[in-house]
mmCIF file of C-alpha atoms in Angstrom:
data_model
loop_
_atom_site.group_PDB
_atom_site.id
_atom_site.type_symbol
_atom_site.label_atom_id
_atom_site.label_comp_id
_atom_site.label_asym_id
_atom_site.label_seq_id
_atom_site.Cartn_x
_atom_site.Cartn_y
_atom_site.Cartn_z
ATOM 1 C CA MET A 74 108.280 60.445 57.207
ATOM 2 C CA ALA A 75 109.651 63.723 55.463
ATOM 3 C CA LYS A 76 111.653 66.259 56.283
ATOM 4 C CA GLY A 77 109.614 69.149 58.034
ATOM 5 C CA SER A 78 107.013 66.915 59.334
ATOM 6 C CA SER A 79 105.083 67.771 62.338
ATOM 7 C CA MET A 80 105.738 65.616 65.471
ATOM 8 C CA ASP A 81 102.305 64.998 66.825
ATOM 9 C CA ILE A 82 102.675 61.409 67.629
ATOM 10 C CA CYS A 83 105.649 61.245 69.142
ATOM 11 C CA ARG A 84 105.302 59.349 72.825
ATOM 12 C CA ILE A 85 108.979 60.277 74.118
ATOM 13 C CA GLY A 86 109.320 61.733 77.684
ATOM 14 C CA LEU A 87 108.783 61.565 81.289
ATOM 15 C CA HIS A 88 105.417 61.101 82.953
ATOM 16 C CA ASN A 89 104.398 64.629 84.284
ATOM 17 C CA PRO A 90 101.715 65.133 86.597
ATOM 18 C CA ASN A 91 101.138 68.483 84.904
ATOM 19 C CA MET A 92 99.657 66.637 81.894
ATOM 20 C CA THR A 93 96.405 65.703 83.567
ATOM 21 C CA THR A 94 96.116 69.214 84.857
ATOM 22 C CA ALA A 95 92.305 70.433 84.131
ATOM 23 C CA ARG A 96 92.515 73.512 81.207
ATOM 24 C CA THR A 97 90.559 75.898 83.709
ATOM 25 C CA LYS A 98 93.381 75.306 86.548
ATOM 26 C CA ILE A 99 96.140 76.178 84.285
ATOM 27 C CA PRO A 100 96.979 79.867 84.783
ATOM 28 C CA SER A 101 96.535 82.106 81.944
ATOM 29 C CA TYR A 102 99.335 84.682 81.541
ATOM 30 C CA ARG A 103 99.267 87.995 79.860
ATOM 31 C CA LEU A 104 102.581 89.366 78.455
ATOM 32 C CA PHE A 105 105.060 92.398 78.360
ATOM 33 C CA GLY A 106 103.965 93.568 81.724
ATOM 34 C CA GLU A 107 100.368 94.336 80.919
ATOM 35 C CA HIS A 108 97.760 94.724 83.566
ATOM 36 C CA GLN A 109 94.475 93.001 83.223
ATOM 37 C CA ASP A 110 92.726 96.254 82.335
ATOM 38 C CA ASP A 111 95.148 97.480 80.021
ATOM 39 C CA PRO A 112 93.859 97.877 76.386
ATOM 40 C CA ALA A 113 95.419 95.335 73.858
ATOM 41 C CA ASP A 114 96.633 98.087 71.530
ATOM 42 C CA PHE A 115 99.456 96.189 70.111
ATOM 43 C CA TRP A 116 99.117 92.818 68.015
ATOM 44 C CA LEU A 117 103.022 91.620 67.543
ATOM 45 C CA HIS A 118 105.770 91.053 69.926
ATOM 46 C CA CYS A 119 109.204 89.320 69.575
ATOM 47 C CA GLU A 120 112.058 88.718 71.738
ATOM 48 C CA PRO A 121 115.385 86.527 72.202
ATOM 49 C CA ILE A 122 114.360 83.311 74.043
ATOM 50 C CA PRO A 123 117.332 83.471 76.293
ATOM 51 C CA GLU A 124 116.072 86.821 77.667
ATOM 52 C CA ARG A 125 113.034 84.981 79.468
ATOM 53 C CA THR A 126 114.226 81.707 79.931
ATOM 54 C CA HIS A 127 117.266 82.407 81.760
ATOM 55 C CA LEU A 128 115.495 84.229 84.257
ATOM 56 C CA HIS A 129 113.261 80.729 85.103
ATOM 57 C CA ASN A 130 116.454 78.772 85.211
ATOM 58 C CA TRP A 131 115.461 77.509 81.658
ATOM 59 C CA GLU A 132 112.229 76.196 82.747
ATOM 60 C CA ILE A 133 108.813 77.497 82.177
ATOM 61 C CA ALA A 134 105.849 76.057 84.401
ATOM 62 C CA LEU A 135 102.417 75.128 82.700
ATOM 63 C CA HIS A 136 100.463 78.007 81.416
ATOM 64 C CA ARG A 137 98.312 79.336 78.504
ATOM 65 C CA HIS A 138 97.877 82.465 76.724
ATOM 66 C CA GLU A 139 93.945 83.174 75.884
ATOM 67 C CA GLN A 140 94.495 85.865 73.445
ATOM 68 C CA PHE A 141 97.871 84.935 71.878
ATOM 69 C CA PHE A 142 99.494 82.538 69.810
ATOM 70 C CA GLN A 143 103.257 81.974 69.520
ATOM 71 C CA LEU A 144 105.914 80.990 67.320
ATOM 72 C CA PHE A 145 109.421 79.801 68.644
ATOM 73 C CA LEU A 146 112.279 79.859 66.180
ATOM 74 C CA LEU A 147 115.107 77.531 67.676
ATOM 75 C CA PRO A 148 118.274 77.250 65.610
ATOM 76 C CA GLN A 149 120.106 75.879 68.728
ATOM 77 C CA GLY A 150 119.682 73.960 71.827
ATOM 78 C CA SER A 151 116.914 71.067 72.682
ATOM 79 C CA GLY A 152 114.043 70.827 75.191
ATOM 80 C CA GLU A 153 110.747 69.461 76.118
ATOM 81 C CA ILE A 154 107.287 70.853 75.576
ATOM 82 C CA VAL A 155 105.313 69.893 78.417
ATOM 83 C CA SER A 156 101.413 69.830 77.638
ATOM 84 C CA GLN A 157 98.243 68.328 78.576
ATOM 85 C CA ASP A 158 98.696 65.741 76.469
ATOM 86 C CA GLY A 159 102.084 64.570 77.449
ATOM 87 C CA ILE A 160 105.834 65.708 77.027
ATOM 88 C CA LEU A 161 107.111 66.230 73.545
ATOM 89 C CA ALA A 162 110.684 66.593 73.004
ATOM 90 C CA PHE A 163 112.826 68.698 70.362
ATOM 91 C CA THR A 164 116.267 69.115 69.124
ATOM 92 C CA ALA A 165 117.138 72.326 66.836
ATOM 93 C CA PRO A 166 116.603 73.678 64.341
ATOM 94 C CA VAL A 167 112.642 73.579 64.775
ATOM 95 C CA ILE A 168 109.806 75.973 64.900
ATOM 96 C CA LEU A 169 107.256 75.376 67.701
ATOM 97 C CA TYR A 170 103.733 76.596 67.368
ATOM 98 C CA ILE A 171 101.584 77.290 70.389
ATOM 99 C CA PRO A 172 97.868 77.889 69.323
ATOM 100 C CA PRO A 173 95.794 80.338 71.824
ATOM 101 C CA ASP A 174 94.713 78.903 74.785
ATOM 102 C CA ALA A 175 96.907 75.756 74.857
ATOM 103 C CA GLY A 176 98.296 74.807 78.031
ATOM 104 C CA HIS A 177 102.205 74.361 77.638
ATOM 105 C CA GLY A 178 105.490 74.724 79.683
ATOM 106 C CA PHE A 179 108.955 74.239 78.773
ATOM 107 C CA ARG A 180 112.054 72.925 80.039
ATOM 108 C CA PHE A 181 115.113 74.248 77.452
ATOM 109 C CA THR A 182 118.768 73.251 77.602
ATOM 110 C CA ARG A 183 121.065 75.891 78.751
ATOM 111 C CA ASP A 184 122.262 76.359 75.121
ATOM 112 C CA ILE A 185 118.991 77.236 73.969
ATOM 113 C CA ASP A 186 118.924 80.207 71.517
ATOM 114 C CA GLY A 187 116.582 81.843 69.112
ATOM 115 C CA LEU A 188 113.215 84.095 69.111
ATOM 116 C CA VAL A 189 109.627 84.037 70.113
ATOM 117 C CA VAL A 190 107.125 85.826 68.387
ATOM 118 C CA THR A 191 103.743 86.394 70.114
ATOM 119 C CA ALA A 192 100.823 87.775 68.201
ATOM 120 C CA LEU A 193 97.085 88.325 68.944
ATOM 121 C CA ALA A 194 94.758 85.501 68.180
ATOM 122 C CA ASP A 195 92.325 87.540 65.955
ATOM 123 C CA ARG A 196 95.212 87.728 63.263
ATOM 124 C CA LEU A 197 95.415 83.846 63.234
ATOM 125 C CA ARG A 198 91.768 83.622 62.968
ATOM 126 C CA SER A 199 91.709 85.643 59.592
ATOM 127 C CA LEU A 200 94.181 83.010 58.395
ATOM 128 C CA THR A 201 92.350 80.134 59.276
ATOM 129 C CA ALA A 202 89.043 81.253 58.090
ATOM 130 C CA ALA A 203 90.685 81.568 54.548
ATOM 131 C CA ASP A 204 92.304 78.096 54.482
ATOM 132 C CA ARG A 205 91.197 74.755 55.589
ATOM 133 C CA GLU A 206 94.929 73.403 55.981
ATOM 134 C CA ILE A 207 96.135 76.213 57.777
ATOM 135 C CA ALA A 208 92.931 76.000 60.210
ATOM 136 C CA ARG A 209 93.720 72.337 60.448
ATOM 137 C CA PHE A 210 97.466 72.874 61.090
ATOM 138 C CA ALA A 211 96.517 75.691 63.672
ATOM 139 C CA GLU A 212 94.232 73.639 65.911
ATOM 140 C CA LYS A 213 97.098 72.022 67.788
ATOM 141 C CA LEU A 214 100.531 72.568 69.299
ATOM 142 C CA ARG A 215 103.095 71.587 66.591
ATOM 143 C CA ILE A 216 106.889 70.948 66.471
ATOM 144 C CA VAL A 217 108.311 71.442 62.893
ATOM 145 C CA ALA A 218 111.898 70.995 61.627
ATOM 146 C CA VAL A 219 113.304 73.769 60.088
ATOM 147 C CA ALA A 220 114.302 71.862 56.778
ATOM 148 C CA GLY A 221 113.749 72.055 52.887
ATOM 149 C CA GLU A 222 112.316 75.173 51.176
ATOM 150 C CA ASP A 223 109.031 75.934 53.271
ATOM 151 C CA GLY A 224 110.832 75.218 56.743
ATOM 152 C CA THR A 225 113.318 77.725 55.879
ATOM 153 C CA ARG A 226 111.214 80.017 54.488
ATOM 154 C CA SER A 227 109.216 80.261 57.803
ATOM 155 C CA ALA A 228 112.397 80.994 59.782
ATOM 156 C CA GLU A 229 113.443 83.619 57.540
ATOM 157 C CA ALA A 230 109.957 85.259 57.693
ATOM 158 C CA ILE A 231 110.305 85.109 61.365
ATOM 159 C CA GLU A 232 113.838 86.472 61.381
ATOM 160 C CA ARG A 233 112.369 89.473 59.273
ATOM 161 C CA ILE A 234 109.774 89.854 61.771
ATOM 162 C CA ASP A 235 112.232 90.454 64.278
ATOM 163 C CA ALA A 236 114.398 92.770 62.315
ATOM 164 C CA GLU A 237 111.360 94.928 61.188
ATOM 165 C CA LEU A 238 110.226 95.311 64.971
ATOM 166 C CA SER A 239 113.820 96.015 66.011
ATOM 167 C CA GLY A 240 114.389 98.873 63.418
ATOM 168 C CA ARG A 241 112.702 102.133 62.556
ATOM 169 C CA SER A 242 112.470 101.688 58.721
ATOM 170 C CA ILE A 243 109.643 103.400 56.903
ATOM 171 C CA GLY A 244 106.648 101.405 56.504
ATOM 172 C CA ARG A 245 107.509 98.317 58.828
ATOM 173 C CA SER A 246 103.948 98.297 60.305
ATOM 174 C CA LEU A 247 102.784 97.552 56.655
ATOM 175 C CA LEU A 248 104.984 94.664 56.216
ATOM 176 C CA LEU A 249 104.505 92.951 59.424
ATOM 177 C CA GLU A 250 101.295 91.281 58.743
ATOM 178 C CA PRO A 251 102.527 89.690 55.384
ATOM 179 C CA LEU A 252 105.276 88.615 56.978
ATOM 180 C CA MET A 253 103.436 86.840 59.789
ATOM 181 C CA THR A 254 101.053 85.441 57.167
ATOM 182 C CA GLU A 255 104.084 83.763 55.191
ATOM 183 C CA ALA A 256 105.784 82.530 58.366
ATOM 184 C CA LEU A 257 102.665 80.494 59.241
ATOM 185 C CA VAL A 258 101.970 79.476 55.527
ATOM 186 C CA ALA A 259 105.385 78.374 55.022
ATOM 187 C CA LEU A 260 105.068 76.432 58.331
ATOM 188 C CA THR A 261 102.089 74.523 57.261
ATOM 189 C CA ARG A 262 103.524 73.660 54.120
ATOM 190 C CA ALA A 263 106.592 72.557 56.093
ATOM 191 C CA SER A 264 104.708 70.305 58.175
ATOM 192 C CA ARG A 265 102.969 68.192 55.517
ATOM 193 C CA PRO A 266 104.270 64.600 55.001
ATOM 194 C CA GLY A 267 106.133 64.526 51.910
ATOM 195 C CA ASN A 268 106.308 60.856 51.419
ATOM 196 C CA GLY A 269 103.418 58.237 50.812
ATOM 197 C CA GLN A 270 100.881 57.136 53.531
ATOM 198 C CA GLN A 271 102.720 53.751 53.352
ATOM 199 C CA GLU A 272 106.146 54.897 53.769
ATOM 200 C CA GLN A 273 105.005 56.948 56.578
ATOM 201 C CA ASP A 274 103.346 54.202 58.435
ATOM 202 C CA ARG A 275 106.570 51.837 58.004
ATOM 203 C CA ASP A 276 108.631 54.603 59.601
ATOM 204 C CA LEU A 277 106.060 55.254 62.498
ATOM 205 C CA ALA A 278 106.409 51.211 62.964
ATOM 206 C CA ARG A 279 110.025 51.573 63.117
ATOM 207 C CA ILE A 280 110.059 54.288 65.439
ATOM 208 C CA GLU A 281 107.547 52.624 67.880
ATOM 209 C CA ALA A 282 109.820 49.450 67.520
ATOM 210 C CA LEU A 283 112.663 51.801 68.568
ATOM 211 C CA LEU A 284 111.332 52.965 71.422
ATOM 212 C CA THR A 285 110.703 49.463 72.870
ATOM 213 C CA ILE A 286 114.052 48.036 72.149
ATOM 214 C CA VAL A 287 115.718 51.075 73.830
ATOM 215 C CA ASP A 288 113.196 50.453 76.726
ATOM 216 C CA THR A 289 114.677 46.941 76.839
ATOM 217 C CA HIS A 290 118.214 47.651 76.312
ATOM 218 C CA PHE A 291 119.086 51.140 77.310
ATOM 219 C CA ARG A 292 120.820 49.756 80.499
ATOM 220 C CA GLU A 293 123.364 48.071 78.312
ATOM 221 C CA ARG A 294 124.779 51.232 76.618
ATOM 222 C CA HIS A 295 124.933 49.804 73.217
ATOM 223 C CA PRO A 296 125.946 52.083 70.259
ATOM 224 C CA VAL A 297 123.475 53.251 67.650
ATOM 225 C CA GLY A 298 124.397 50.474 65.400
ATOM 226 C CA PHE A 299 123.097 47.903 67.500
ATOM 227 C CA TYR A 300 119.548 49.515 67.316
ATOM 228 C CA ALA A 301 119.506 49.814 63.459
ATOM 229 C CA ASP A 302 120.592 46.342 63.094
ATOM 230 C CA ARG A 303 117.531 45.036 65.214
ATOM 231 C CA LEU A 304 115.357 47.021 62.874
ATOM 232 C CA GLY A 305 117.396 45.942 59.860
ATOM 233 C CA VAL A 306 118.070 49.633 58.586
ATOM 234 C CA SER A 307 121.170 51.444 58.318
ATOM 235 C CA ALA A 308 122.097 53.606 61.251
ATOM 236 C CA ALA A 309 122.047 56.893 58.847
ATOM 237 C CA HIS A 310 118.383 56.236 57.746
ATOM 238 C CA LEU A 311 116.921 54.962 61.106
ATOM 239 C CA ASN A 312 118.828 58.578 62.584
ATOM 240 C CA ARG A 313 116.661 60.648 59.781
ATOM 241 C CA ILE A 314 113.211 59.227 60.270
ATOM 242 C CA THR A 315 113.954 59.534 64.142
ATOM 243 C CA ARG A 316 115.010 63.046 63.783
ATOM 244 C CA ASN A 317 111.469 63.862 61.463
ATOM 245 C CA ALA A 318 109.425 62.351 63.862
ATOM 246 C CA SER A 319 110.717 63.279 67.072
ATOM 247 C CA GLY A 320 113.470 65.990 66.438
ATOM 248 C CA LEU A 321 115.892 63.790 68.210
ATOM 249 C CA SER A 322 118.634 61.523 67.230
ATOM 250 C CA ILE A 323 118.542 57.721 68.275
ATOM 251 C CA GLN A 324 121.585 58.607 71.062
ATOM 252 C CA ASN A 325 119.350 61.691 72.387
ATOM 253 C CA LEU A 326 116.482 58.969 72.839
ATOM 254 C CA ILE A 327 119.067 56.480 74.587
ATOM 255 C CA ASP A 328 120.484 59.190 76.841
ATOM 256 C CA ARG A 329 116.685 60.677 77.849
ATOM 257 C CA ARG A 330 115.537 57.112 78.718
ATOM 258 C CA THR A 331 118.698 56.970 80.819
ATOM 259 C CA LEU A 332 118.233 60.232 82.350
ATOM 260 C CA GLU A 333 114.515 59.511 83.164
ATOM 261 C CA THR A 334 115.709 56.358 85.092
ATOM 262 C CA ALA A 335 118.319 58.112 86.831
ATOM 263 C CA ARG A 336 116.009 60.828 87.966
ATOM 264 C CA ARG A 337 113.687 58.511 89.172
ATOM 265 C CA ASP A 338 115.941 56.427 91.276
ATOM 266 C CA LEU A 339 117.931 59.676 92.685
ATOM 267 C CA ILE A 340 114.495 60.669 93.995
ATOM 268 C CA PHE A 341 112.463 57.825 95.102
ATOM 269 C CA THR A 342 115.213 55.284 96.395
ATOM 270 C CA PRO A 343 118.161 55.247 98.765
ATOM 271 C CA THR A 344 120.448 53.356 96.452
ATOM 272 C CA PRO A 345 123.927 55.097 96.207
ATOM 273 C CA ILE A 346 124.844 57.100 93.348
ATOM 274 C CA SER A 347 127.566 54.842 92.053
ATOM 275 C CA LYS A 348 125.045 51.856 92.326
ATOM 276 C CA ILE A 349 122.688 53.707 90.268
ATOM 277 C CA ALA A 350 125.590 54.579 87.731
ATOM 278 C CA TYR A 351 126.446 50.733 87.412
ATOM 279 C CA SER A 352 122.774 49.950 87.021
ATOM 280 C CA LEU A 353 122.696 52.007 84.029
ATOM 281 C CA GLY A 354 125.540 50.711 82.289
ATOM 282 C CA PHE A 355 127.965 53.226 83.304
ATOM 283 C CA SER A 356 131.546 51.675 83.832
ATOM 284 C CA ASP A 357 132.690 54.541 86.035
ATOM 285 C CA PRO A 358 130.568 56.416 88.432
ATOM 286 C CA ALA A 359 132.700 59.626 87.160
ATOM 287 C CA TYR A 360 131.398 59.046 83.742
ATOM 288 C CA PHE A 361 127.825 58.958 85.080
ATOM 289 C CA ASN A 362 128.196 62.239 86.822
ATOM 290 C CA ARG A 363 129.547 64.160 83.815
ATOM 291 C CA PHE A 364 126.625 62.657 81.694
ATOM 292 C CA PHE A 365 124.036 64.039 84.296
ATOM 293 C CA ARG A 366 125.558 67.163 84.588
ATOM 294 C CA LYS A 367 125.919 67.523 81.084
ATOM 295 C CA GLN A 368 121.917 66.757 80.748
ATOM 296 C CA THR A 369 120.854 68.732 83.773
ATOM 297 C CA GLY A 370 123.284 71.341 84.870
ATOM 298 C CA LEU A 371 123.486 69.512 88.049
ATOM 299 C CA THR A 372 125.656 66.694 89.595
ATOM 300 C CA PRO A 373 123.522 63.432 90.839
ATOM 301 C CA GLY A 374 123.916 64.266 94.500
ATOM 302 C CA ALA A 375 122.748 68.173 93.958
ATOM 303 C CA PHE A 376 119.754 66.974 91.718
ATOM 304 C CA ARG A 377 118.873 64.554 94.617
ATOM 305 C CA ASP A 378 119.161 67.008 97.329
ATOM 306 C CA ARG A 379 117.267 69.639 95.442
ATOM 307 C CA GLU A 380 114.357 67.350 94.714
ATOM 308 C CA ARG A 381 113.839 65.797 98.172
ATOM 309 C CA ARG A 382 113.541 69.108 99.509
ATOM 310 C CA ARG A 383 110.972 69.941 97.213
ATOM 311 C CA LEU A 384 109.339 66.666 98.143
ATOM 312 C CA ALA A 385 109.797 67.759 101.974
ATOM 313 C CA ASP A 386 108.303 71.072 101.441
#
């Protein structure tokens, strides 16, 4: 799969009960402190992502925006998008596209950085009416790698939107709409597969096989080369197609699978933390503690206590 392709088919992540939430039960958020009866007399807003996410401990609950769409430019960090269709993992540099009325939430790592642009949906409708490919792109949530000419061009347009909104230059309002058009057109182009269908299918099959092998062997803490050898490709090539499809490296996939099992065991079993560490292939519980804290910001013990209190409540 070519650089810049979108991650519509990735099946990576944890099961989350929010996935099955009916659309009508997902809260619809208005933005920027508006009241429900305020007139929507603006159409574009941009802000740094850390300003909002750190207020919510880097997690944003499942919600939707009926009248807005969003672009997240993430040059740093990683995380997961929680949607009604599943959990999609991503690693920077990527651009996230959230269509109007789509249920979504976020789990970000603490090093997340970047910009979020929010715009009124009617500006999107004018673009989708003019071009069938953009309309197809805009129908669903997307994760697009910032790679190649088009991905870079979209990222630069988002940065210019932020610069125009932050300044007082002459005619800035005249530039905002063409900059948004450029960002969306370039993002649509960046999401298109660059290889032939046969190569795409082969890469997708390799990713599916990789996920199966990871599920079977993640407790053994094998190096990346073990998985590449099982699939008959080089580690560099397997990492490349995995990143293009999911935004994650092979090691990221292994770590996420390990973390998923660790979380489940900590919450739902009385197993001592040291035994959980050994069962996951860690030779030293202290190494497991460092691994878990790096991934979650909490020690295994603190995570277990917090989640059990939540269940009790």
